[in-house]
PDB file of C-alpha atoms and ligand atoms in Angstrom:
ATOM      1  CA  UNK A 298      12.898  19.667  20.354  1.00 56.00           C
ATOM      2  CA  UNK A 299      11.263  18.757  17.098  1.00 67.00           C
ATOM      3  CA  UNK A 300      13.154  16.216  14.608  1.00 81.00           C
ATOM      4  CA  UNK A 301      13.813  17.871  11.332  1.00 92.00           C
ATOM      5  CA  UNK A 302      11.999  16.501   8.086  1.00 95.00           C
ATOM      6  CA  UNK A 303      13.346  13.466   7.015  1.00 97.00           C
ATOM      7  CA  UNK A 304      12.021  14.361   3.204  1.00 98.00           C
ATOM      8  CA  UNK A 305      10.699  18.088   2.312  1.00 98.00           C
ATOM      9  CA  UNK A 306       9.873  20.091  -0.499  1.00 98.00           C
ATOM     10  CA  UNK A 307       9.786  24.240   0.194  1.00 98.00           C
ATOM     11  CA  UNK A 308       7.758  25.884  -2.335  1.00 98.00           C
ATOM     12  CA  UNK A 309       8.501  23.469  -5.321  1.00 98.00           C
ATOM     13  CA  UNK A 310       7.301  23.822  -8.883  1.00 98.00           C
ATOM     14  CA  UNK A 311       7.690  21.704 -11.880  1.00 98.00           C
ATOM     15  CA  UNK A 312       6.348  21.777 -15.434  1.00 96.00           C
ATOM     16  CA  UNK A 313       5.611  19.210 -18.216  1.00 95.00           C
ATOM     17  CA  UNK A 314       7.249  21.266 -20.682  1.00 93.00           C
ATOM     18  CA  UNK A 315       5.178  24.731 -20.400  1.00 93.00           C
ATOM     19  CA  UNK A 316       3.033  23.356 -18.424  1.00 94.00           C
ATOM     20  CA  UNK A 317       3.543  24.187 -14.724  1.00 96.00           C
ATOM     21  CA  UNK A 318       1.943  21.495 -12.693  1.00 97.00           C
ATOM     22  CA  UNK A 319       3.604  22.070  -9.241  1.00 98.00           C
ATOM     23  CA  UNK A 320       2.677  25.238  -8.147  1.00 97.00           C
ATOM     24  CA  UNK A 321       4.796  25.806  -4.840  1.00 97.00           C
ATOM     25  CA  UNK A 322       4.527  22.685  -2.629  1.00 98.00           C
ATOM     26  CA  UNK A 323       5.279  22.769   0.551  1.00 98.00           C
ATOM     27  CA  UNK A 324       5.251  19.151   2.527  1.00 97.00           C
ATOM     28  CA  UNK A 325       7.448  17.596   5.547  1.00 97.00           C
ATOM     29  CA  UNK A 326       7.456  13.954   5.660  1.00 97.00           C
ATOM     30  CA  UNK A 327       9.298  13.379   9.307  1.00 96.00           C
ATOM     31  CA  UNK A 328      10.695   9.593  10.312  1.00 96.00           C
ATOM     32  CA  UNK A 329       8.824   7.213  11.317  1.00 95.00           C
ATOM     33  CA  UNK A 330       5.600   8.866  10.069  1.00 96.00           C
ATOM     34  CA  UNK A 331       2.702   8.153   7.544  1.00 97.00           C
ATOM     35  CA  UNK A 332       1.903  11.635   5.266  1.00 97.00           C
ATOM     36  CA  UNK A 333      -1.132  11.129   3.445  1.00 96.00           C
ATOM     37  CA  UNK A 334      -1.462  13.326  -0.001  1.00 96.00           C
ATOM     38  CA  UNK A 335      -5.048  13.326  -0.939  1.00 93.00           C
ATOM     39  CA  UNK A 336      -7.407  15.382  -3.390  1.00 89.00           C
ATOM     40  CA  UNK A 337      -8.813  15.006  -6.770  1.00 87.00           C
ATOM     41  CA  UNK A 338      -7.509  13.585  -9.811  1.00 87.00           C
ATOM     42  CA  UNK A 339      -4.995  16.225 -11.443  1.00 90.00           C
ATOM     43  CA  UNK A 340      -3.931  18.257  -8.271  1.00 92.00           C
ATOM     44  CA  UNK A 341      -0.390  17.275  -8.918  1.00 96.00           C
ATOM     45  CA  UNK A 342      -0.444  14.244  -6.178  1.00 96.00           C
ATOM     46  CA  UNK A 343       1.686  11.793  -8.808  1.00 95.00           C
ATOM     47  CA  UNK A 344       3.893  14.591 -10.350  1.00 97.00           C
ATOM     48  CA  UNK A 345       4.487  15.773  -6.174  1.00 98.00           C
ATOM     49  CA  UNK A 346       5.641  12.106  -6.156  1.00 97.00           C
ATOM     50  CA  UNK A 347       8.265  11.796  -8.854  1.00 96.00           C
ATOM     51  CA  UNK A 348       9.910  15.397  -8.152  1.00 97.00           C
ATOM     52  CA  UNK A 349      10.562  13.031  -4.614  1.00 97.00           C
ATOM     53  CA  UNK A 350      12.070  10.191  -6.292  1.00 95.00           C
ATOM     54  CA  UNK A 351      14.033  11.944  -8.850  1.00 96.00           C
ATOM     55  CA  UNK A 352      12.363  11.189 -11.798  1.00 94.00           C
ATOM     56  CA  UNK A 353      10.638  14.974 -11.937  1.00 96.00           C
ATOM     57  CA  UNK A 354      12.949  18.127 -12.099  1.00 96.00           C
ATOM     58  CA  UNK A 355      12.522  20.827  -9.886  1.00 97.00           C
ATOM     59  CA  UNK A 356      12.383  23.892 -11.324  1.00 96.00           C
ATOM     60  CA  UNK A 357      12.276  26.329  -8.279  1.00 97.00           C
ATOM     61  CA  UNK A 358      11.882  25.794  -4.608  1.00 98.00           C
ATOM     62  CA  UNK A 359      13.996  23.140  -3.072  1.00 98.00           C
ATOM     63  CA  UNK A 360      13.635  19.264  -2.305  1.00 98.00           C
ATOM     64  CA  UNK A 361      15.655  18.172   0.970  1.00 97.00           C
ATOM     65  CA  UNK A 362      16.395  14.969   2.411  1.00 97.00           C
ATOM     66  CA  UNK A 363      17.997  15.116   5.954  1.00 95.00           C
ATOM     67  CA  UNK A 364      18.086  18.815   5.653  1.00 94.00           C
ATOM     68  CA  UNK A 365      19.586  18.518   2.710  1.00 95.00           C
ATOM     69  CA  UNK A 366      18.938  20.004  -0.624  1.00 97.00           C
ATOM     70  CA  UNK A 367      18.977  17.489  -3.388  1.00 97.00           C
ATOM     71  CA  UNK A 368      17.465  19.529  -6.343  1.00 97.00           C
ATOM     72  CA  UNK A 369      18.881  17.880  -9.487  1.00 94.00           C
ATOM     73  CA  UNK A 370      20.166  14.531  -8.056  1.00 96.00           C
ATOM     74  CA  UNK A 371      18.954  11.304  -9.809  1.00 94.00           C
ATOM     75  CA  UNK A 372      16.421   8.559  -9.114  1.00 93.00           C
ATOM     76  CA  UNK A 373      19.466   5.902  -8.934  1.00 91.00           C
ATOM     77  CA  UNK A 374      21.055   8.061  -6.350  1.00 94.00           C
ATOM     78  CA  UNK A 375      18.114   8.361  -4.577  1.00 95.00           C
ATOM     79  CA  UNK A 376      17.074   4.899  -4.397  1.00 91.00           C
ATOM     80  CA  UNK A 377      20.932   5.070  -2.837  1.00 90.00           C
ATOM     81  CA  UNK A 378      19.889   7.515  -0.167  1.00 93.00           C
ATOM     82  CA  UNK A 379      16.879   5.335   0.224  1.00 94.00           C
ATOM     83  CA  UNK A 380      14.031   6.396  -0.987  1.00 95.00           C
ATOM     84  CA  UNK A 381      12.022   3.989  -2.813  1.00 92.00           C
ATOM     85  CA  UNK A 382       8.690   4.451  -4.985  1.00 91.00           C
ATOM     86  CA  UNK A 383       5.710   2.002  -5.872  1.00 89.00           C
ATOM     87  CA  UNK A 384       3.978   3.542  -8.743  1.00 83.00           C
ATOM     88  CA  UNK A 385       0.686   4.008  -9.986  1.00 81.00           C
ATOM     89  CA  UNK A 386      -0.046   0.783 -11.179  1.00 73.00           C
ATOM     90  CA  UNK A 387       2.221  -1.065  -9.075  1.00 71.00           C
ATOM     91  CA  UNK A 388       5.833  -2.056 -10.806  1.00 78.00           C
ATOM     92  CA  UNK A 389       5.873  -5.637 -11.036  1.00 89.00           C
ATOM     93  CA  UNK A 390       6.932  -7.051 -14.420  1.00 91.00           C
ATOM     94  CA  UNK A 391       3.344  -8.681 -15.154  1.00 91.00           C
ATOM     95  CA  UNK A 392       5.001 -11.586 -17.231  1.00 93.00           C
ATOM     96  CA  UNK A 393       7.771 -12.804 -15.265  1.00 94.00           C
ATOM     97  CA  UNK A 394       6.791 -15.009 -11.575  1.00 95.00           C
ATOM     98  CA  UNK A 395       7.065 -14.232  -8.254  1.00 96.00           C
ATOM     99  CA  UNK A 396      10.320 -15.479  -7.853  1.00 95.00           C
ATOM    100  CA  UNK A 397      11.879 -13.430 -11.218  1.00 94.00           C
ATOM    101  CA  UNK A 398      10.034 -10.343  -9.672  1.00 92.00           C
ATOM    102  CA  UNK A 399      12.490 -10.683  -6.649  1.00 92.00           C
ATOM    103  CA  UNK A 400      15.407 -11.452  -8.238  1.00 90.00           C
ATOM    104  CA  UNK A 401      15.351  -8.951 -10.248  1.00 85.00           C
ATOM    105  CA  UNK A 402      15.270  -6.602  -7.118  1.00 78.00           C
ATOM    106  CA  UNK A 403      18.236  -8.523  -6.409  1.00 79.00           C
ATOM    107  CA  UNK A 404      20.472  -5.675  -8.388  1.00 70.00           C
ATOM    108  CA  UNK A 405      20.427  -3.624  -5.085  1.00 64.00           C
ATOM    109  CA  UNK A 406      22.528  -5.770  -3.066  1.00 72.00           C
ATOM    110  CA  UNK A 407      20.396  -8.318  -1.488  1.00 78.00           C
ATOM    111  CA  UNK A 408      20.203 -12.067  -2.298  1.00 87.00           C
ATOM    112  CA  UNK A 409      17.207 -13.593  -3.956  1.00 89.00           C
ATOM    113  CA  UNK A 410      17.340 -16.226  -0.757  1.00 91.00           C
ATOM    114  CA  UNK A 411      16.828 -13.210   1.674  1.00 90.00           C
ATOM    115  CA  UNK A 412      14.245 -11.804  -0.605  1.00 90.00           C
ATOM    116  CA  UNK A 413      12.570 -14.631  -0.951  1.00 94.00           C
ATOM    117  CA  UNK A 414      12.379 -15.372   3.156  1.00 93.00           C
ATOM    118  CA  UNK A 415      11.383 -11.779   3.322  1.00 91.00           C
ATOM    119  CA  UNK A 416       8.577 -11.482   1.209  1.00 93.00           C
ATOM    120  CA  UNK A 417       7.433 -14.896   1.783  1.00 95.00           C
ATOM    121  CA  UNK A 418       7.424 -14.923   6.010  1.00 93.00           C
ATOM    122  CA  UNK A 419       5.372 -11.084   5.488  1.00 91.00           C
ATOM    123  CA  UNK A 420       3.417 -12.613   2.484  1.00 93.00           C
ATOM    124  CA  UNK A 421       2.921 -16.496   3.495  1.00 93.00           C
ATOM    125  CA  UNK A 422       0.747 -16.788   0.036  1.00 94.00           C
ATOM    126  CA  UNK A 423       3.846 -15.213  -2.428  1.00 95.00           C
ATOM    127  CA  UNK A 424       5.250 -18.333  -1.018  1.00 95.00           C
ATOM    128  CA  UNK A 425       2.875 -20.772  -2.045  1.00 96.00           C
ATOM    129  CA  UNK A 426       3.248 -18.857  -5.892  1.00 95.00           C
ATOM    130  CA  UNK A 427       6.438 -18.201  -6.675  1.00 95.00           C
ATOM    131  CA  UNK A 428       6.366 -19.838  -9.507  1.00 96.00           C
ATOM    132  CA  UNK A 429       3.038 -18.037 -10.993  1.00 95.00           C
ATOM    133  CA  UNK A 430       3.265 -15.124 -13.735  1.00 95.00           C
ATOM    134  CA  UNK A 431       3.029 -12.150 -11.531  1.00 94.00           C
ATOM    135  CA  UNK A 432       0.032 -10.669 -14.234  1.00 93.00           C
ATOM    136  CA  UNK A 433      -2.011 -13.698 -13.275  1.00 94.00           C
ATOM    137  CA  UNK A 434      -2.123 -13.021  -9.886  1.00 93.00           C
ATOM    138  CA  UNK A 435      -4.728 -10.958  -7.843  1.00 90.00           C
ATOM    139  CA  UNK A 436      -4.613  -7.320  -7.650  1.00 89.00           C
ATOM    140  CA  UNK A 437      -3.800  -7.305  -3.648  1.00 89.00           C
ATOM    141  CA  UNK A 438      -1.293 -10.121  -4.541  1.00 92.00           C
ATOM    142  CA  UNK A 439       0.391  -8.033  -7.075  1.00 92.00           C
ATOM    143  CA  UNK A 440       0.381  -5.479  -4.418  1.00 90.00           C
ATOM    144  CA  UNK A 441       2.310  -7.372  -1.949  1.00 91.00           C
ATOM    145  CA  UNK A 442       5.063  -8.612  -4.295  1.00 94.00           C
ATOM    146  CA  UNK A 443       5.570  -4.812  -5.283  1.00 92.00           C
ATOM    147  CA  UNK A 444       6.046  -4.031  -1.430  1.00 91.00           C
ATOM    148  CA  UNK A 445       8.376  -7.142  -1.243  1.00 92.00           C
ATOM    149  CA  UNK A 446      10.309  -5.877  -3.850  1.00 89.00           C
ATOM    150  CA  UNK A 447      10.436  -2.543  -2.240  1.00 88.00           C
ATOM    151  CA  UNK A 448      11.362  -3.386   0.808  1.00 88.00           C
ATOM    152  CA  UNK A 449      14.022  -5.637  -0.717  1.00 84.00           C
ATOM    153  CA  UNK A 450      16.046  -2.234  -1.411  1.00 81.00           C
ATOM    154  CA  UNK A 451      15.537  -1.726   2.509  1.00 85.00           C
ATOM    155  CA  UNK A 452      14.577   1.538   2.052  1.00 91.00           C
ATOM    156  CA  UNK A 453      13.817   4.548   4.578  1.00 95.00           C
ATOM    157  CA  UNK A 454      11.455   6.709   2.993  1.00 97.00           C
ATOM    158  CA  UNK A 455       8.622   4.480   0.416  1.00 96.00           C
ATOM    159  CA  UNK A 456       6.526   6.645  -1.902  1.00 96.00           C
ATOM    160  CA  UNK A 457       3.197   4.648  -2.550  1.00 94.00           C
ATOM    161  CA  UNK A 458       1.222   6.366  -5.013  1.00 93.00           C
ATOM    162  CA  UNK A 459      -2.728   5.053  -5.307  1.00 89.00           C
ATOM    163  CA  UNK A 460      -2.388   1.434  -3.526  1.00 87.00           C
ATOM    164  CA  UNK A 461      -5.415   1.277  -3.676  1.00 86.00           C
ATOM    165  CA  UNK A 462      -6.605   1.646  -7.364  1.00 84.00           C
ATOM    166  CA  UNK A 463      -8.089  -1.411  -8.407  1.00 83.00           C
ATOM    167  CA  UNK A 464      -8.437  -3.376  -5.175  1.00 86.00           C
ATOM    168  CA  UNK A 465     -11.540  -4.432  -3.273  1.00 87.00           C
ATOM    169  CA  UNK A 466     -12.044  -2.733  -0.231  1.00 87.00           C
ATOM    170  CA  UNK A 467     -11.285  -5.335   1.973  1.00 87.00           C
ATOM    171  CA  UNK A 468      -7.870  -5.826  -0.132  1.00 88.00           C
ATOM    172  CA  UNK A 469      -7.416  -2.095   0.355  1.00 89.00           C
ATOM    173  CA  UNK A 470      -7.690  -2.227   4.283  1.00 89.00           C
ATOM    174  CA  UNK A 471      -5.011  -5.108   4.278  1.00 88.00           C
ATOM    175  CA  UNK A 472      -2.324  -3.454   2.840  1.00 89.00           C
ATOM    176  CA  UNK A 473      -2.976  -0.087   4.562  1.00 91.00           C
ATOM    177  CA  UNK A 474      -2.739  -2.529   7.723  1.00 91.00           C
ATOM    178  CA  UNK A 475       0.858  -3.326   6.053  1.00 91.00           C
ATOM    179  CA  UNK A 476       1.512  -0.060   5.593  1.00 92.00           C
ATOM    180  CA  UNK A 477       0.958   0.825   9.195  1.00 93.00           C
ATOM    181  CA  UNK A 478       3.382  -2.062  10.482  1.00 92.00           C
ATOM    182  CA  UNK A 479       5.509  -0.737   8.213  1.00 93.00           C
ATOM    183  CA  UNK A 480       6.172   2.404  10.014  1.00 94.00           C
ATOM    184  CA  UNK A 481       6.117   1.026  13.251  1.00 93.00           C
ATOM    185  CA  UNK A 482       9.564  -0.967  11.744  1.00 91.00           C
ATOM    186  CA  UNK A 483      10.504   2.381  11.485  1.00 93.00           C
ATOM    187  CA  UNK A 484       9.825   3.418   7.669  1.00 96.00           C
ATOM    188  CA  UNK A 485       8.791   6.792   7.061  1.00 97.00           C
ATOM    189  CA  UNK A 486       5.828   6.770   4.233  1.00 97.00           C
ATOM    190  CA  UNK A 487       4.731   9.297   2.117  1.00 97.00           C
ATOM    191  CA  UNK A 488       1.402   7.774   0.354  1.00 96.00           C
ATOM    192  CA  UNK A 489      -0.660   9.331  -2.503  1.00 95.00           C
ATOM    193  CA  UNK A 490      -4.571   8.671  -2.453  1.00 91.00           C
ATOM    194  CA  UNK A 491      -7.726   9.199  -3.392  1.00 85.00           C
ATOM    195  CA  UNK A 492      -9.503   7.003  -1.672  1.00 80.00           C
ATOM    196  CA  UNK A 493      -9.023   9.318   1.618  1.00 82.00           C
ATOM    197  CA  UNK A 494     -11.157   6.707   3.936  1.00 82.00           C
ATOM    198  CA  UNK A 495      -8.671   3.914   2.891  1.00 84.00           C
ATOM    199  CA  UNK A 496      -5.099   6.086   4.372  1.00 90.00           C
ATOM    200  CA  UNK A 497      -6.934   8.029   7.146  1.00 90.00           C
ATOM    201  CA  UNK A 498      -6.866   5.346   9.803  1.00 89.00           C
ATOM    202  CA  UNK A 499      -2.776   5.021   9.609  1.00 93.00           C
ATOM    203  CA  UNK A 500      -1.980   8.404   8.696  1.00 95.00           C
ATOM    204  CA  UNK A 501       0.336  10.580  11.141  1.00 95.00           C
ATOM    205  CA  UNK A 502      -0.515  13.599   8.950  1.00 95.00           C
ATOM    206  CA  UNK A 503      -2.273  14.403   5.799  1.00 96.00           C
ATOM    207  CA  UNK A 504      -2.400  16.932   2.976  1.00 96.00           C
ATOM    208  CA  UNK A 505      -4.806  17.841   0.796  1.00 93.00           C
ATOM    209  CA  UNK A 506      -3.436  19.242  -2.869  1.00 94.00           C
ATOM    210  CA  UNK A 507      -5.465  21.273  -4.994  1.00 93.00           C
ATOM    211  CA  UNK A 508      -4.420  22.787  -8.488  1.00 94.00           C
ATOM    212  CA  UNK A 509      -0.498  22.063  -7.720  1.00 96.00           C
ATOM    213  CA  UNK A 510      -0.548  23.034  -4.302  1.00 96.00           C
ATOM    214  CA  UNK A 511      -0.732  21.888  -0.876  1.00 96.00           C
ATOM    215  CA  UNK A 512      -3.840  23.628   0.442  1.00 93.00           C
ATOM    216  CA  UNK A 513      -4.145  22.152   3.941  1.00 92.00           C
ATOM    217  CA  UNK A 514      -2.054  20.063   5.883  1.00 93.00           C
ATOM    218  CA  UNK A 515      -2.625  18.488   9.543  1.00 93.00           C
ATOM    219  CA  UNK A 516      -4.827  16.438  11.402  1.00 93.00           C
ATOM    220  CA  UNK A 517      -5.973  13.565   9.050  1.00 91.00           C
ATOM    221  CA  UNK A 518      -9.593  13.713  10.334  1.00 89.00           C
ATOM    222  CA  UNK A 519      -9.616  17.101   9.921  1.00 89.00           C
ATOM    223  CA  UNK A 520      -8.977  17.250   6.502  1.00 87.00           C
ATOM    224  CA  UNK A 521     -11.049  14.324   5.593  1.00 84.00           C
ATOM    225  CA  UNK A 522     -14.256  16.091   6.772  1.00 84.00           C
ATOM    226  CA  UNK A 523     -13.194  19.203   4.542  1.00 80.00           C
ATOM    227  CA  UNK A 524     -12.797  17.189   1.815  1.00 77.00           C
ATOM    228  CA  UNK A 525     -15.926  15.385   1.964  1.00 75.00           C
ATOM    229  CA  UNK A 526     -17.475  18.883   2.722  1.00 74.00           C
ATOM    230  CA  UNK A 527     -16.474  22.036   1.205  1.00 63.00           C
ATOM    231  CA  UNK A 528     -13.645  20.953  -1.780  1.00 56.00           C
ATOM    232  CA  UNK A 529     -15.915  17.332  -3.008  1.00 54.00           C
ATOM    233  CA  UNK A 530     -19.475  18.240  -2.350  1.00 46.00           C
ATOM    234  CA  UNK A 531     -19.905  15.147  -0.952  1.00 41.00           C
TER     235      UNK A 531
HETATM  236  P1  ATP B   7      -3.930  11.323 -10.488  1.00 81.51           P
HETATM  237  O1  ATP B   7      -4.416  10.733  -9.212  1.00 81.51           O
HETATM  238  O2  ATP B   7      -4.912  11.255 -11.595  1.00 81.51           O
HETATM  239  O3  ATP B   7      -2.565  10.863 -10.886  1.00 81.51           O
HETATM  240  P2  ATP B   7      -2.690  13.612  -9.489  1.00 81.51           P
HETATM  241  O4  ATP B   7      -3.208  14.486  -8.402  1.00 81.51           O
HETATM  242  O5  ATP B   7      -1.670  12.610  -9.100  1.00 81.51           O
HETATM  243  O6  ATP B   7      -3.855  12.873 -10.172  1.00 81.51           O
HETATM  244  P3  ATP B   7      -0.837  14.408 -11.494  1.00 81.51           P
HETATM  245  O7  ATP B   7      -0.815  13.069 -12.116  1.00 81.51           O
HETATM  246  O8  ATP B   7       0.345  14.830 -10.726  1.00 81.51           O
HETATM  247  O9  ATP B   7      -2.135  14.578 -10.581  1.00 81.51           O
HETATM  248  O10 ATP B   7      -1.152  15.471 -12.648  1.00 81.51           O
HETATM  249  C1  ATP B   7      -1.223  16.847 -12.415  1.00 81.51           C
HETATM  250  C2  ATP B   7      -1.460  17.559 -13.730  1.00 81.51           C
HETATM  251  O11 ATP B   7      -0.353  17.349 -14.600  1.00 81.51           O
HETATM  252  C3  ATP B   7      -2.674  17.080 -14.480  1.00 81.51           C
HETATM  253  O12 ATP B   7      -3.329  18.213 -14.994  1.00 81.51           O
HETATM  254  C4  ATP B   7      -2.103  16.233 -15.584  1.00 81.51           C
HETATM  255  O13 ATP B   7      -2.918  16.296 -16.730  1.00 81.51           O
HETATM  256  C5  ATP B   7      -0.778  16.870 -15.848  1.00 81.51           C
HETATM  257  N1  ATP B   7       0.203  15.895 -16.338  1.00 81.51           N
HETATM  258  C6  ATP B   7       0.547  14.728 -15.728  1.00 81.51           C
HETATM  259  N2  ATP B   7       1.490  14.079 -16.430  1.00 81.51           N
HETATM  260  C7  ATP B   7       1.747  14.831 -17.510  1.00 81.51           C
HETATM  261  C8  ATP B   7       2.637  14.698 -18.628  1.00 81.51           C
HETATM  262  N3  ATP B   7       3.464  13.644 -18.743  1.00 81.51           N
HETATM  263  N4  ATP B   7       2.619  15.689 -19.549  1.00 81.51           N
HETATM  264  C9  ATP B   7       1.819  16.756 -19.423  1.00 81.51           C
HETATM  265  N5  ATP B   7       0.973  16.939 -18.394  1.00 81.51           N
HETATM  266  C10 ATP B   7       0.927  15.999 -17.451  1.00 81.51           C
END
């Protein structure tokens, strides 16, 4: 027997005002996988991302969790029900430290000491700077205190949206490594990116969105040599 979808959307849509941007998506994110959303800049990969944390109405089709519809209930309560986003751009607060950056995750329940033995056995060097302004660190850094902070919530479902956008490769490949133990601690991952090559090598599934839609979904090799063929030229 199959497991139902942990997360799904059924033929969503959503608009910026008049401006539909979700055409019908269709997507099934089950547990304890990695979905990989990839395609060009515009095809609705970010806005796919915020109808599943809340922060995006839907406007027709329906968003479940657990086989549940949830159409209409807000980011707080989702964060309840467990689903957890890192945005474009990586939500840390740029001028407080390391340390501030947890505690404020603290609000959810668990103690900065916890936290702070979290992040800083998975992240040895957030240790050694907990007390540097979170802005002044490296890009990968920044990258792990966001996941910290995350994970902090201990959340079931994480949204990751462009991880890799401003990293070196070599950063890049580390936290997709994370991102891969992740799930095998049992997170289910949903993971917006254009850097397809970055995702492929963890991803259960991926799906490639064009104009507000989800094209193609399945095999992630499979739909990384169509998108380096027929929809990129490349
Ligand atoms: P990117 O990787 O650049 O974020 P994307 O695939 O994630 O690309 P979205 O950010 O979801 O795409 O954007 C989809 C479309 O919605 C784009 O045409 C974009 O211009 C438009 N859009 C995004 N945000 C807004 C907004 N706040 N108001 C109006 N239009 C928006």
């Amino acid at each position: 027997a199959h497991p139902e979808p942990l997360l799904e959307l059924v033929g969503v849509r959503a608009a910026y005002g008049p401006i539909e941007v979700l055409r019908g998506v269709d997507l099934a994110l089950y547990p304890g996988t990695v979905v990989a959303l990839l395609g060009p800049n515009g095809g609705g990969k970010t806005t796919t991302l915020k109808v599943c944390s809340g922060i995006m109405p839907v406007s027709a089709g329906e968003f479940r969790l657990a086989g549940r519809c949830v159409n209409g209930v807000d980011a707080s309560e989702l964060a309840r029900l467990g689903i957890c986003t890192i945005p474009e751009g990586r939500g840390v607060f740029a001028n407080l430290t390391v340390r501030e950056n947890l505690w404020v995750a603290t609000g959810t329940g668990a103690s900065l000491k916890d936290l702070e033995a979290a992040a800083y056995e998975r992240f040895p060097i957030l240790g050694k700077r907990r007390h540097q302004i979170a802005g002044s660190m490296s890009g990968g850094e920044q990258q792990m205190l966001a996941l910290s902070r995350a994970l902090g919530t201990a959340p079931t479902v994480l949204l990751l949206d462009e991880l890799s956008m401003g990293l070196a490769p070599r950063v890049v490949t580390e936290m997709y490594d994370i991102v891969g133990q992740l799930v095998e601690e049992g997170l289910s991952i949903l993971v917006a990116e254009q850097f397809a090559r970055a995702v492929l090598p963890i991803a259960t599934s991926a799906a490639l969105m064009l104009q507000g839609r989800v094209v193609r979904s399945g095999d992630p090799q499979e739909i990384d040599r169509e998108l380096s063929t027929s929809y990129l030229g490349g």
